[in-house]
C-alpha positions as a Python dict, from the first residue, in 0.01 Angstrom:
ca = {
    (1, 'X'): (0, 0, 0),
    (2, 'X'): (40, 240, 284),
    (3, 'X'): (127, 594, 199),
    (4, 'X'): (398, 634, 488),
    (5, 'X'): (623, 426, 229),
    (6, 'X'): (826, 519, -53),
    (7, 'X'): (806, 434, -402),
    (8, 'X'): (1175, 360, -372),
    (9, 'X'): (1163, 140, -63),
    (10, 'X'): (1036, -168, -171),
    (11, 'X'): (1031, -528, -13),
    (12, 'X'): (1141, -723, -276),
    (13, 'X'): (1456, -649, -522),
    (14, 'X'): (1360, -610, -902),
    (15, 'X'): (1505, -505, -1209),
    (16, 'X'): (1335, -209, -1313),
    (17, 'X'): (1298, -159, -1710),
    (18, 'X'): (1653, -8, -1845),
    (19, 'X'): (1850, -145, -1529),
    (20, 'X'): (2156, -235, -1652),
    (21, 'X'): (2384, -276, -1312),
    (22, 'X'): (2254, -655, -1226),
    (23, 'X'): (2347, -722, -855),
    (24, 'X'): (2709, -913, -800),
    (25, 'X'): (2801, -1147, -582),
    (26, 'X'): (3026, -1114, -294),
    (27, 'X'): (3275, -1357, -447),
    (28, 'X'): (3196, -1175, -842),
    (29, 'X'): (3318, -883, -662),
    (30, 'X'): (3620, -958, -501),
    (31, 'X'): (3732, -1152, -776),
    (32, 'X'): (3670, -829, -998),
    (33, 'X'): (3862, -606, -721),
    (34, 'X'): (4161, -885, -730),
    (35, 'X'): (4258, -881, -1084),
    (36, 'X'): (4207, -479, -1090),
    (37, 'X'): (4454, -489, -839),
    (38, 'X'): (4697, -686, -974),
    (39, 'X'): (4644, -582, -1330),
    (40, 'X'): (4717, -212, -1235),
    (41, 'X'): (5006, -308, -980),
    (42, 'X'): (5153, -626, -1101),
    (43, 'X'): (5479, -513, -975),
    (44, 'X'): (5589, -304, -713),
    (45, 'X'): (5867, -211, -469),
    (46, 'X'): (5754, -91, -102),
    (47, 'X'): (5982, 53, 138),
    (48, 'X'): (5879, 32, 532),
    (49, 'X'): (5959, -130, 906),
    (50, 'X'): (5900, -478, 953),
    (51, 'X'): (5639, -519, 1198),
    (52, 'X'): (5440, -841, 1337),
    (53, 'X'): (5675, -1092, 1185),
    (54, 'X'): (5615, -1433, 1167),
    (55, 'X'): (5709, -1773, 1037),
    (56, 'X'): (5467, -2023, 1017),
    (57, 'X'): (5541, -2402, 1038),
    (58, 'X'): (5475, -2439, 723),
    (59, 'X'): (5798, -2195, 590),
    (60, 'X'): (5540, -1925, 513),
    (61, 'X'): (5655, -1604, 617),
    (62, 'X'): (5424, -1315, 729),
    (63, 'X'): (5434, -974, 862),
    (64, 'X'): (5337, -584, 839),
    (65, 'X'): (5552, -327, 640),
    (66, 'X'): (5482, 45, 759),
    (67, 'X'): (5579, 394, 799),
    (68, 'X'): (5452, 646, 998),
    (69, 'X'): (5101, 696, 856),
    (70, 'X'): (5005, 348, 704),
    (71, 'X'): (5055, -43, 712),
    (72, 'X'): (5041, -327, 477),
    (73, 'X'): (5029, -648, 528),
    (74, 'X'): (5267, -912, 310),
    (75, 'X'): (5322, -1294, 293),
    (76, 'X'): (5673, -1435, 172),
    (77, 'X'): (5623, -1830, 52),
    (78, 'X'): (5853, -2068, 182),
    (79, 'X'): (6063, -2110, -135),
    (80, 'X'): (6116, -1734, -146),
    (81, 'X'): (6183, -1737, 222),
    (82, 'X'): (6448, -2042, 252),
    (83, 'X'): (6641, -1791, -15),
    (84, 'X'): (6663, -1475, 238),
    (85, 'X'): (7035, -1365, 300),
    (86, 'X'): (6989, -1263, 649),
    (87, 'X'): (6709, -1330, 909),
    (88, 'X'): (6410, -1047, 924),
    (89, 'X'): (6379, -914, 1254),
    (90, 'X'): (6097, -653, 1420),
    (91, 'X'): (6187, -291, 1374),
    (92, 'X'): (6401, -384, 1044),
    (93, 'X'): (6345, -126, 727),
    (94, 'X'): (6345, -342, 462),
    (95, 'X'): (6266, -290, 113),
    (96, 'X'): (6044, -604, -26),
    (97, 'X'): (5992, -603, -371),
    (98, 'X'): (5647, -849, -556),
    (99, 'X'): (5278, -770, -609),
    (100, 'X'): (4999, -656, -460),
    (101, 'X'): (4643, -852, -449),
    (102, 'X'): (4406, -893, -228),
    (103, 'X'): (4240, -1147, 39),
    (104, 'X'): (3892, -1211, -10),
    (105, 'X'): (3843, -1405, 286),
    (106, 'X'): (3941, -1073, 517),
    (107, 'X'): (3865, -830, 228),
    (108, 'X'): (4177, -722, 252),
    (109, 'X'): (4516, -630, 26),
    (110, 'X'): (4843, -762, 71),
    (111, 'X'): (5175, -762, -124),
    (112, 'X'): (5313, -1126, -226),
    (113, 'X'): (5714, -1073, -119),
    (114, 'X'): (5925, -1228, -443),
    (115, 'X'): (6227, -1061, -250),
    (116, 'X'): (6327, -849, 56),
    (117, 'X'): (6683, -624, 100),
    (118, 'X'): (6781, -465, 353),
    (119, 'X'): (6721, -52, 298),
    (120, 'X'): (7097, 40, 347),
    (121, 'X'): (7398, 13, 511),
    (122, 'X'): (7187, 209, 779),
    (123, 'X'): (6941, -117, 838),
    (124, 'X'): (7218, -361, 821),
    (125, 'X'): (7387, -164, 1120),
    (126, 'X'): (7045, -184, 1296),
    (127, 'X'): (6998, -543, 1265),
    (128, 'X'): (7413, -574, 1367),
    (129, 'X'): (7372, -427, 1671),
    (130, 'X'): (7031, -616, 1772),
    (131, 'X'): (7240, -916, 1718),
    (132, 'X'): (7532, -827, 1888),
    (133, 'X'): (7338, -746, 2176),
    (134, 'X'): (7148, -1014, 2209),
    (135, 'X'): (7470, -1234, 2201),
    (136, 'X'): (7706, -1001, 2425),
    (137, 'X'): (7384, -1078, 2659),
    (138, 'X'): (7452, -1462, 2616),
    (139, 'X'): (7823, -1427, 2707),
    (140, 'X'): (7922, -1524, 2372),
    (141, 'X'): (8232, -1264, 2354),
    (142, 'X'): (8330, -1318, 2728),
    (143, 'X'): (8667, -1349, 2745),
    (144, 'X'): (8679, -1630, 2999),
    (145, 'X'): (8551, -1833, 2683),
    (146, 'X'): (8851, -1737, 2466),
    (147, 'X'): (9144, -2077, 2437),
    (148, 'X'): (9513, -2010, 2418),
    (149, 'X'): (9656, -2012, 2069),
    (150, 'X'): (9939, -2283, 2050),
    (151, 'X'): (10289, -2175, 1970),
    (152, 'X'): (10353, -2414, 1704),
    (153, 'X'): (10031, -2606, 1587),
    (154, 'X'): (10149, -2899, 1353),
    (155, 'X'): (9810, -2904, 1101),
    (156, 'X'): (9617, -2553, 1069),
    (157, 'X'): (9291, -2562, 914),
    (158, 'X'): (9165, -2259, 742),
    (159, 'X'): (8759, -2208, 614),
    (160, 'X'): (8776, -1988, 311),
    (161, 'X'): (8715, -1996, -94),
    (162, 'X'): (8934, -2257, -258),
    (163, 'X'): (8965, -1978, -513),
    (164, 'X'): (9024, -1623, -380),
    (165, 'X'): (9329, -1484, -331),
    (166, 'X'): (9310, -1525, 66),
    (167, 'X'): (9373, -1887, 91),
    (168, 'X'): (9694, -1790, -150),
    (169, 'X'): (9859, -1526, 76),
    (170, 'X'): (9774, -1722, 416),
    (171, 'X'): (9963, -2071, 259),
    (172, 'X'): (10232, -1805, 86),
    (173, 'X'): (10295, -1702, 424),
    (174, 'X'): (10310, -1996, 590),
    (175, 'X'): (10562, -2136, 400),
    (176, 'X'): (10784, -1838, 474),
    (177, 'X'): (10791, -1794, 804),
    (178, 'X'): (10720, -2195, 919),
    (179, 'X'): (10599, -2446, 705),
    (180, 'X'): (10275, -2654, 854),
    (181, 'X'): (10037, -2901, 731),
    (182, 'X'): (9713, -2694, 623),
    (183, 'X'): (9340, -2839, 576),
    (184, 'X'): (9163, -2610, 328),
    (185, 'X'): (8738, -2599, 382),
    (186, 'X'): (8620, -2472, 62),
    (187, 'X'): (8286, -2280, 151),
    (188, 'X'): (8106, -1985, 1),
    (189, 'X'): (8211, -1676, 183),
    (190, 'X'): (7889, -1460, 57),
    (191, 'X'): (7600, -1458, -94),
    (192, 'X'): (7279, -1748, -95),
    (193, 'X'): (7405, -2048, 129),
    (194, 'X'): (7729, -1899, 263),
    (195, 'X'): (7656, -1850, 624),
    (196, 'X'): (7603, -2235, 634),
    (197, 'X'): (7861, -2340, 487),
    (198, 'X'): (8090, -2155, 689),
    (199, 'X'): (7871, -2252, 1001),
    (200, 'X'): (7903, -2644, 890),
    (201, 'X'): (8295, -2617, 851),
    (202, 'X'): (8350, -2490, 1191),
    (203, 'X'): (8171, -2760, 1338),
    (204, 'X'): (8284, -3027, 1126),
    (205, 'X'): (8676, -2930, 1209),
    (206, 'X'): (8538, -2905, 1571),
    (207, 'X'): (8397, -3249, 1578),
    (208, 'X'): (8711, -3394, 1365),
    (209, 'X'): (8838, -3697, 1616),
    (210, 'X'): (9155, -3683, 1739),
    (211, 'X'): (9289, -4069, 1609),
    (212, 'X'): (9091, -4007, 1332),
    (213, 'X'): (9226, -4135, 941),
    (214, 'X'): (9290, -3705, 858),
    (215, 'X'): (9450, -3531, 1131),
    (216, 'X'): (9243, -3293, 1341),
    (217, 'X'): (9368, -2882, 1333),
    (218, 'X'): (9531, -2765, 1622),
    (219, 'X'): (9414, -2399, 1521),
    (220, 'X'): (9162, -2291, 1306),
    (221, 'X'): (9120, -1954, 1056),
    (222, 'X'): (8817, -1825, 928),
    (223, 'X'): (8931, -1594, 629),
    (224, 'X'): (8787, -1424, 407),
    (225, 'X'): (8900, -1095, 200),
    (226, 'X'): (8808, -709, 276),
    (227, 'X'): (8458, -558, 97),
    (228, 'X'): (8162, -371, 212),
    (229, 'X'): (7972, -466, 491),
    (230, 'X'): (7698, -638, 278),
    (231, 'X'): (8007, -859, 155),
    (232, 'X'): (8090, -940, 449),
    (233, 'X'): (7761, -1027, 618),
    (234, 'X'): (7769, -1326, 625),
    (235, 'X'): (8024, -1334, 904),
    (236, 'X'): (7767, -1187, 1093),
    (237, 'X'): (7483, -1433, 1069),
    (238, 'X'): (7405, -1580, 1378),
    (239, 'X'): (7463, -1976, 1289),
    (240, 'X'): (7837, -1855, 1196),
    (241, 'X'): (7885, -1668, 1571),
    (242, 'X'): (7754, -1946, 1741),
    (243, 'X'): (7985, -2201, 1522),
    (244, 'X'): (8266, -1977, 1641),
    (245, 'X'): (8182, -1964, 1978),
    (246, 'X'): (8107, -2316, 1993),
    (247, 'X'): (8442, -2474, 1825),
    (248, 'X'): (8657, -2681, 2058),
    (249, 'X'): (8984, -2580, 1856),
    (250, 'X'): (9145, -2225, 1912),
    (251, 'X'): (9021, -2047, 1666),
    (252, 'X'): (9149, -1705, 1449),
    (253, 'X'): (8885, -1486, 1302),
    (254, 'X'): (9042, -1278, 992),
    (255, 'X'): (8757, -1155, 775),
    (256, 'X'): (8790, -787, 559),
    (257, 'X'): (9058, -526, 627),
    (258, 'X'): (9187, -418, 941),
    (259, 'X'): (8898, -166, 936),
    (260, 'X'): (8600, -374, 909),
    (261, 'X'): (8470, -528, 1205),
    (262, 'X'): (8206, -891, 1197),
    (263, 'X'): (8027, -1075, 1514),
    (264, 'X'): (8275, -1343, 1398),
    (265, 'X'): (8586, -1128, 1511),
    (266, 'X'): (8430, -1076, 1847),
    (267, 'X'): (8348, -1456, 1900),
    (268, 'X'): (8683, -1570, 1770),
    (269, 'X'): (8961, -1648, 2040),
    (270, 'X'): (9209, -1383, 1873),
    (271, 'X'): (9122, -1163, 1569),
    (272, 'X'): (9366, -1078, 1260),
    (273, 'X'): (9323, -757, 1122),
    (274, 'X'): (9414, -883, 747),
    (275, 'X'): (9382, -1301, 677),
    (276, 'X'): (9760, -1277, 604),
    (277, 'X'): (9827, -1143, 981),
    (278, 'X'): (9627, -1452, 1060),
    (279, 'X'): (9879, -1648, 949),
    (280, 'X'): (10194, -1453, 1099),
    (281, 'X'): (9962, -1504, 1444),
    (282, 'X'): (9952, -1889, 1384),
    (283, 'X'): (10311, -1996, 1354),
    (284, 'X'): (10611, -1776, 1469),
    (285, 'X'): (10936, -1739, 1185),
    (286, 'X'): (11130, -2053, 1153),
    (287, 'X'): (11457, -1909, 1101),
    (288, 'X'): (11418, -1648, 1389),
    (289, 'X'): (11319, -1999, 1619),
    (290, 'X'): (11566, -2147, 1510),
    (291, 'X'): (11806, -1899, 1583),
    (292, 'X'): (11676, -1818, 1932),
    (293, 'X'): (11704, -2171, 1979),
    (294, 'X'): (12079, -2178, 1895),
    (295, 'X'): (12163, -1864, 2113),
    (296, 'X'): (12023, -2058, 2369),
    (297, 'X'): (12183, -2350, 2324),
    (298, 'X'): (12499, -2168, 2297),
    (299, 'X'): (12452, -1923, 2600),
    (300, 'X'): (12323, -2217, 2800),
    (301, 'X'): (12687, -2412, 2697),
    (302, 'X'): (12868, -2098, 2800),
    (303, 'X'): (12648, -2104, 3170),
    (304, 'X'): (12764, -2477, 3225),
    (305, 'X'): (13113, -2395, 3107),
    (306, 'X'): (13153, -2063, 3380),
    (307, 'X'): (12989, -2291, 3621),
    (308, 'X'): (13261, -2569, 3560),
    (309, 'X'): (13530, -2337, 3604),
    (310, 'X'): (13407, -2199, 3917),
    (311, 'X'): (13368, -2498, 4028),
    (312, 'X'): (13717, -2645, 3944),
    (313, 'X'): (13833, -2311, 4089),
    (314, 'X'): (13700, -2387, 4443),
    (315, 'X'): (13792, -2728, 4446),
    (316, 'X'): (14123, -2638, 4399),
    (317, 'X'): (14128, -2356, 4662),
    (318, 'X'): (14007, -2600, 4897),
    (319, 'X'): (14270, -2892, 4840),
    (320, 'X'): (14526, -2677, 4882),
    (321, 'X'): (14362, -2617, 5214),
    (322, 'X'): (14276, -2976, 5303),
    (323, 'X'): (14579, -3176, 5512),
    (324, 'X'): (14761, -3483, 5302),
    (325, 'X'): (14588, -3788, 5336),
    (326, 'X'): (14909, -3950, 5487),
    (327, 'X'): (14857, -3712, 5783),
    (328, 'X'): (14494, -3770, 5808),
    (329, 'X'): (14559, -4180, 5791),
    (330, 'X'): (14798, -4193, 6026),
    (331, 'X'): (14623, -4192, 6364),
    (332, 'X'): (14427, -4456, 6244),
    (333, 'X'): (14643, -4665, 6142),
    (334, 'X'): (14829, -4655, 6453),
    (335, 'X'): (14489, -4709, 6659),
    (336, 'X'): (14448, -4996, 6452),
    (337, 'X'): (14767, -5188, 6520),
    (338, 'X'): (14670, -5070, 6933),
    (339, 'X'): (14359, -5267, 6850),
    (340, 'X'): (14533, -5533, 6662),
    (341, 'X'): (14751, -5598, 6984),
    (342, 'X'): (14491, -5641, 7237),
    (343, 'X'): (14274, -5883, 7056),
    (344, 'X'): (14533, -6068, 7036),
    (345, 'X'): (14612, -6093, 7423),
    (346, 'X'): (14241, -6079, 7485),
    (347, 'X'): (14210, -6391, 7264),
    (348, 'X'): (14466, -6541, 7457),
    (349, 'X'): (14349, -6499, 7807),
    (350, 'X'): (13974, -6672, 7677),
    (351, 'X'): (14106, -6936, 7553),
    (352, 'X'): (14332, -7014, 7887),
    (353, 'X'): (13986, -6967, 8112),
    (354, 'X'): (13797, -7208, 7899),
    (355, 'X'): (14031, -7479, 7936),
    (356, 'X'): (14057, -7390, 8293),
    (357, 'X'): (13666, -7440, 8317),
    (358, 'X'): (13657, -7735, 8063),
    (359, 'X'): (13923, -7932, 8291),
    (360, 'X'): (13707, -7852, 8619),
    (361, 'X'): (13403, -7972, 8452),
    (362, 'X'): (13565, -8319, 8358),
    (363, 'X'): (13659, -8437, 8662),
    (364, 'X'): (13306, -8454, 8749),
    (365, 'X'): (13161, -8679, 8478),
    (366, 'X'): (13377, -8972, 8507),
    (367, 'X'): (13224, -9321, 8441),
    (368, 'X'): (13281, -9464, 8803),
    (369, 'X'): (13011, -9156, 8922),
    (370, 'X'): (12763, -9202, 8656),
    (371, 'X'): (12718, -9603, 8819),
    (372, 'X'): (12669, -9491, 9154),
    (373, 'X'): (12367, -9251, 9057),
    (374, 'X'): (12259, -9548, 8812),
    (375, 'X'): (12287, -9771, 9093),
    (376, 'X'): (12114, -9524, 9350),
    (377, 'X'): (11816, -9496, 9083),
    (378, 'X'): (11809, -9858, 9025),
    (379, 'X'): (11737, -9933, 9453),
    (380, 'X'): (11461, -9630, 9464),
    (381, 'X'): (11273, -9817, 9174),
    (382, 'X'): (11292, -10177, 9340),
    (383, 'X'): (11195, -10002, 9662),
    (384, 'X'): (10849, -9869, 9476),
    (385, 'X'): (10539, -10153, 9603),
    (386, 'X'): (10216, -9993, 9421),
    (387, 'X'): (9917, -10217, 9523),
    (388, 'X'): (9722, -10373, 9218),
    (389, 'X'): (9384, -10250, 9303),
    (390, 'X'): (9530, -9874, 9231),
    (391, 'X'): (9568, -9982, 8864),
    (392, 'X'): (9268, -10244, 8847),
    (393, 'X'): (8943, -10000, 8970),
    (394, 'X'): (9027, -9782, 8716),
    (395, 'X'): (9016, -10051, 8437),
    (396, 'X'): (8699, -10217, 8586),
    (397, 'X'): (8496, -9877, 8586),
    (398, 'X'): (8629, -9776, 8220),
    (399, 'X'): (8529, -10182, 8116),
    (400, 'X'): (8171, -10083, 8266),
    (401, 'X'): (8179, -9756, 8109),
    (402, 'X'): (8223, -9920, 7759),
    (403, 'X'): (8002, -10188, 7794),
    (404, 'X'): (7706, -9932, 7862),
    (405, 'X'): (7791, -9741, 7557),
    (406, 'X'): (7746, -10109, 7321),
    (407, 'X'): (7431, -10188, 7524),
    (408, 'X'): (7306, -9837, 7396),
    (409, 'X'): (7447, -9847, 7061),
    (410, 'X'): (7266, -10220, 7021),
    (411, 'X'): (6947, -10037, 7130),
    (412, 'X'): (6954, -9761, 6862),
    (413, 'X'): (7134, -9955, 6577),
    (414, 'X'): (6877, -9908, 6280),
    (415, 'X'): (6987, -10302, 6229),
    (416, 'X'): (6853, -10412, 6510),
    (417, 'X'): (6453, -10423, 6407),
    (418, 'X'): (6549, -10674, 6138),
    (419, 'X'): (6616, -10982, 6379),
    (420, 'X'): (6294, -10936, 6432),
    (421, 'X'): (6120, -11005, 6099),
    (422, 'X'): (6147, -10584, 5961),
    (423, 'X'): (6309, -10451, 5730),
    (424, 'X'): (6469, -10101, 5627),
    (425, 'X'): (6382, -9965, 5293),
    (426, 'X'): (6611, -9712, 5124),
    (427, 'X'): (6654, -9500, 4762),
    (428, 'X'): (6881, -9603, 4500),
    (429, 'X'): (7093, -9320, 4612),
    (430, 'X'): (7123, -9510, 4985),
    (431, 'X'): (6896, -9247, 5127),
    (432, 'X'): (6617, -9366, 5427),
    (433, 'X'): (6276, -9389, 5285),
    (434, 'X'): (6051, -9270, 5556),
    (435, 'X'): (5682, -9152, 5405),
    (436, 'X'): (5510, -9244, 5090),
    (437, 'X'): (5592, -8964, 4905),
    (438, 'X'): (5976, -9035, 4929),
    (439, 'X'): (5908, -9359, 4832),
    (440, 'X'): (5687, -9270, 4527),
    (441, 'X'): (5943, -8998, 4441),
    (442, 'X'): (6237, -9249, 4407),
    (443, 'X'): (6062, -9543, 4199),
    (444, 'X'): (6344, -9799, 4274),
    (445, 'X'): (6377, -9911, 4665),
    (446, 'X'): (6617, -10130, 4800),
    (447, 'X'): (6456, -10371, 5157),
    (448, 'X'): (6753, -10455, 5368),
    (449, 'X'): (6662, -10746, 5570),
    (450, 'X'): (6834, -10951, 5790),
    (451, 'X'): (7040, -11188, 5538),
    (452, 'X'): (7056, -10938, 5252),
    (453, 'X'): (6886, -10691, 5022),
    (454, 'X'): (6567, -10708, 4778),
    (455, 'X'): (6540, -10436, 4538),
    (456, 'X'): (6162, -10343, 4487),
    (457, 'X'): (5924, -10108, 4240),
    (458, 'X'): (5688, -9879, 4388),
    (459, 'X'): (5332, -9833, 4241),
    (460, 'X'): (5117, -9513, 4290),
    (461, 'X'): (4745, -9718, 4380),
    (462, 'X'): (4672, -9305, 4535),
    (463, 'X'): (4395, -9285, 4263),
    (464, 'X'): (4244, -9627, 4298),
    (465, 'X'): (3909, -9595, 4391),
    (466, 'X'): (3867, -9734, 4721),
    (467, 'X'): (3628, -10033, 4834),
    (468, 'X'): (3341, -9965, 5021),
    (469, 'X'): (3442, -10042, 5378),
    (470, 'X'): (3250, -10235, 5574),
    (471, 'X'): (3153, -10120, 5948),
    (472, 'X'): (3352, -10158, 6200),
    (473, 'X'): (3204, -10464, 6483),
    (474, 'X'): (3368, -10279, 6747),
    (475, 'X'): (3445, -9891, 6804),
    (476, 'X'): (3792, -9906, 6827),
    (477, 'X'): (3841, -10090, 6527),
    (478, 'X'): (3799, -9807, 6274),
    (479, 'X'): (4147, -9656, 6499),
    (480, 'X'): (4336, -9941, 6318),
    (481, 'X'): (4467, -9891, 5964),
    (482, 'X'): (4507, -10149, 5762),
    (483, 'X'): (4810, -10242, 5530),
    (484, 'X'): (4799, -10044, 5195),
    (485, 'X'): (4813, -10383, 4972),
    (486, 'X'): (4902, -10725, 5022),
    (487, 'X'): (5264, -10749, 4936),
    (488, 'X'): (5308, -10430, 5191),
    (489, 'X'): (5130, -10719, 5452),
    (490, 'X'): (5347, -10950, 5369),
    (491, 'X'): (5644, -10730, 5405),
    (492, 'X'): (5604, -10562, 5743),
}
């Protein structure tokens, strides 16, 4: 053994005599580390900023809590995290309470979230101003987004608790000031599950149709009694803003007292400082309508009644103006009878001319001068000697003129070839059969000879092996084609 060595530094691990600290395992280890841990802090409460965070697809949550001189990591399981009451953010101080263990795989500790609050009313302002930033930023509370509220909407429906007091006080003063046909949401208005329920009954009065079997809201009111701003947070959830900003109907936010303030209000088309005020907003005072109403009726009677007697006033003034209607007839009558007068003269003097030319006219169509211009006509005919051959060349030429045409018609008549032993063959249809495809095609034929017609029955002989042919003796014979078959000989 060399002497530069120690007797401590050895090669090889053994277990000296009385060595009673065997060697562990890495996994013996942190296994004995783990339940340590969580045997000595099996529950605990940490306060610090959320840092890092993260949801993984799975549900999982993860992130960092920390302070100023350390960090610790923590892991929220889905279950847990489904239950969380408002949506952890970056920068949040939170206060998570569960226990710690460790990691083995990183050698690490961590703290296993069972739950997570918000440290104060101080975080809870935090996180409501991140949000409200973030969705001033969108134009969520522009006001060119905000819709008229109607004067006198006929069904109002409100999203509130079925069982609170608010839904009381808004139907209590409904009924006093203008009775209206309500649709109550019943929802949760805090705690686990509240923001979507009020989130869903937005959108499901928003996506109501209008022919639909229940009658869709004209106006909408999201109430909900006063409390602290934990009570009311879930008017500030982001899925309930964005509900809000997103409903079709005009909608009236009137959550808490006239001091407390939610996203919702700011996302609403017209806030109500109390859920009661909501309702004096939706419908005006029926009485107080109705009286209007008949002031104006009566005021507008009293108009058309001044109006009438002003009226009748002039009218009078200007008769008593105005000539009688004798004097203003008068002339015309007069010019009338002037008018009267001379038709009657001018009437006279027509009829005197007419005769006058009617009796001028007569003379001139006695019976003895219509036979002298007969007669005169009759002696300019006889005198008339036309020589025949004027009206006979004419004739002749149109005679040769036609018989040319015949000759030519003769020539080109498809009748003609069948005088001399042909004959014309023709479809069932009456259609020419020219080729041997047409002819194959129709089946039937019809052979128009010279004394009448033979019908006939075509047959394909195409794929017939053909004879041998035997050499032509001279070399124009093989120009000549022969008939197809016999009966084809015989025909043509």
């Amino acid at each position: 053994m060399d002497d530069s060595l120690s007797l401590d530094a050895k090669l090889l691990a053994e277990s000296g005599q009385g060595d009673n600290a065997p060697p562990l395992s890495v996994s013996e280890i942190s296994g004995a580390l783990k339940r340590v841990v969580e045997d000595r802090f099996g529950y605990v409460r940490i306060r610090g900023e959320i840092s890092g965070f993260k949801r993984a697809a799975s549900g999982h949550v993860y992130l960092a809590l920390k302070d100023d001189k350390a960090v610790i990591d923590g892991v929220m399981w889905k279950g847990n995290a489904g239950r969380l009451p408002f949506q952890p953010e970056d920068g949040i101080e939170v206060v998570v309470s569960g226990k710690l263990t460790t990691y083995p795989g990183r050698s690490k500790y961590q703290v296993v979230i069972d739950k997570m609050e918000l440290a104060g009313e101080g975080a809870l302002m935090a996180l409501f101003e991140k949000l409200k930033a973030k969705l001033l930023a969108e134009g969520l509370f522009d006001q060119d987004r905000k819709k008229p509220i109607p004067f006198l909407p006929k069904t109002i429906g409100v999203v509130t608790s079925p069982t609170g007091s608010v839904i009381r006080d808004i139907l209590h003063r409904l009924a006093d000031r203008c009775p209206s046909h309500v649709i109550v949401w019943p929802v949760l208005v805090q705690g686990e599950g509240a923001a979507k329920q009020i989130s869903h009954a937005i959108r499901g009065f928003s996506e109501m149709a209008p022919d639909g079997p229940v009658a869709r809201p004209d106006l909408v009111i999201v109430a909900r009694g006063g409390g602290s701003i934990e009570d009311l947070w879930s008017f500030n959830e982001e899925i309930v803003v964005r509900a809000v900003a997103d409903c079709t109907i005009p909608i009236i936010s009137a959550v808490g007292h006239e001091t407390d303030t939610t996203l919702c209000d700011f996302a609403a088309d017209l806030r109500a400082p109390t859920p009661t005020a909501a309702a004096e907003m939706a419908v005006p005072v029926r009485a107080e309508w109705l009286a209007t109403l008949s002031e104006s009726k009566a005021r507008m009677a009293r108009s058309v009644q001044r109006s009438l007697n002003t009226a009748q006033e002039r009218l009078e003034a200007q008769r008593r103006l105005m000539p009688a209607l004798t004097d203003l007839l008068r002339p015309h009558q007069q010019r009338v009878d002037e008018t009267s007068e001379r038709m009657k003269y001018g009437m006279s003097q027509n009829i005197a001319h007419a005769r006058s030319r009617f009796a001028s006219s007569a003379g001139a169509l006695r019976p003895s001068i219509l036979k002298q211009r007969l007669a005169r006509s009759q002696e300019q005919y006889n005198r008339l000697d036309l020589p025949v051959s004027l009206v006979q060349r004419p004739l002749d030429e149109a005679r040769q003129r036609l018989d040319s045409l015949w000759r030519l018609a003769q020539q080109v008549s498809p009748d003609g070839p069948l005088k001399r032993g042909y004959a014309r063959v023709s479809g069932p249809d009456g259609s020419l059969i020219a080729n041997r495809a047409a002819a194959i095609k129709a089946g039937d034929l019809d052979l128009h000879f010279q004394d009448g017609i033979v019908g006939a029955t075509v047959t394909d002989k195409a794929s017939a092996k053909p004879s041998a042919k035997p050499k032509p003796a001279h070399p124009l014979a093989s120009r000549v084609k022969k008939p197809a078959d016999d009966r084809q000989k015989d025909l043509f």
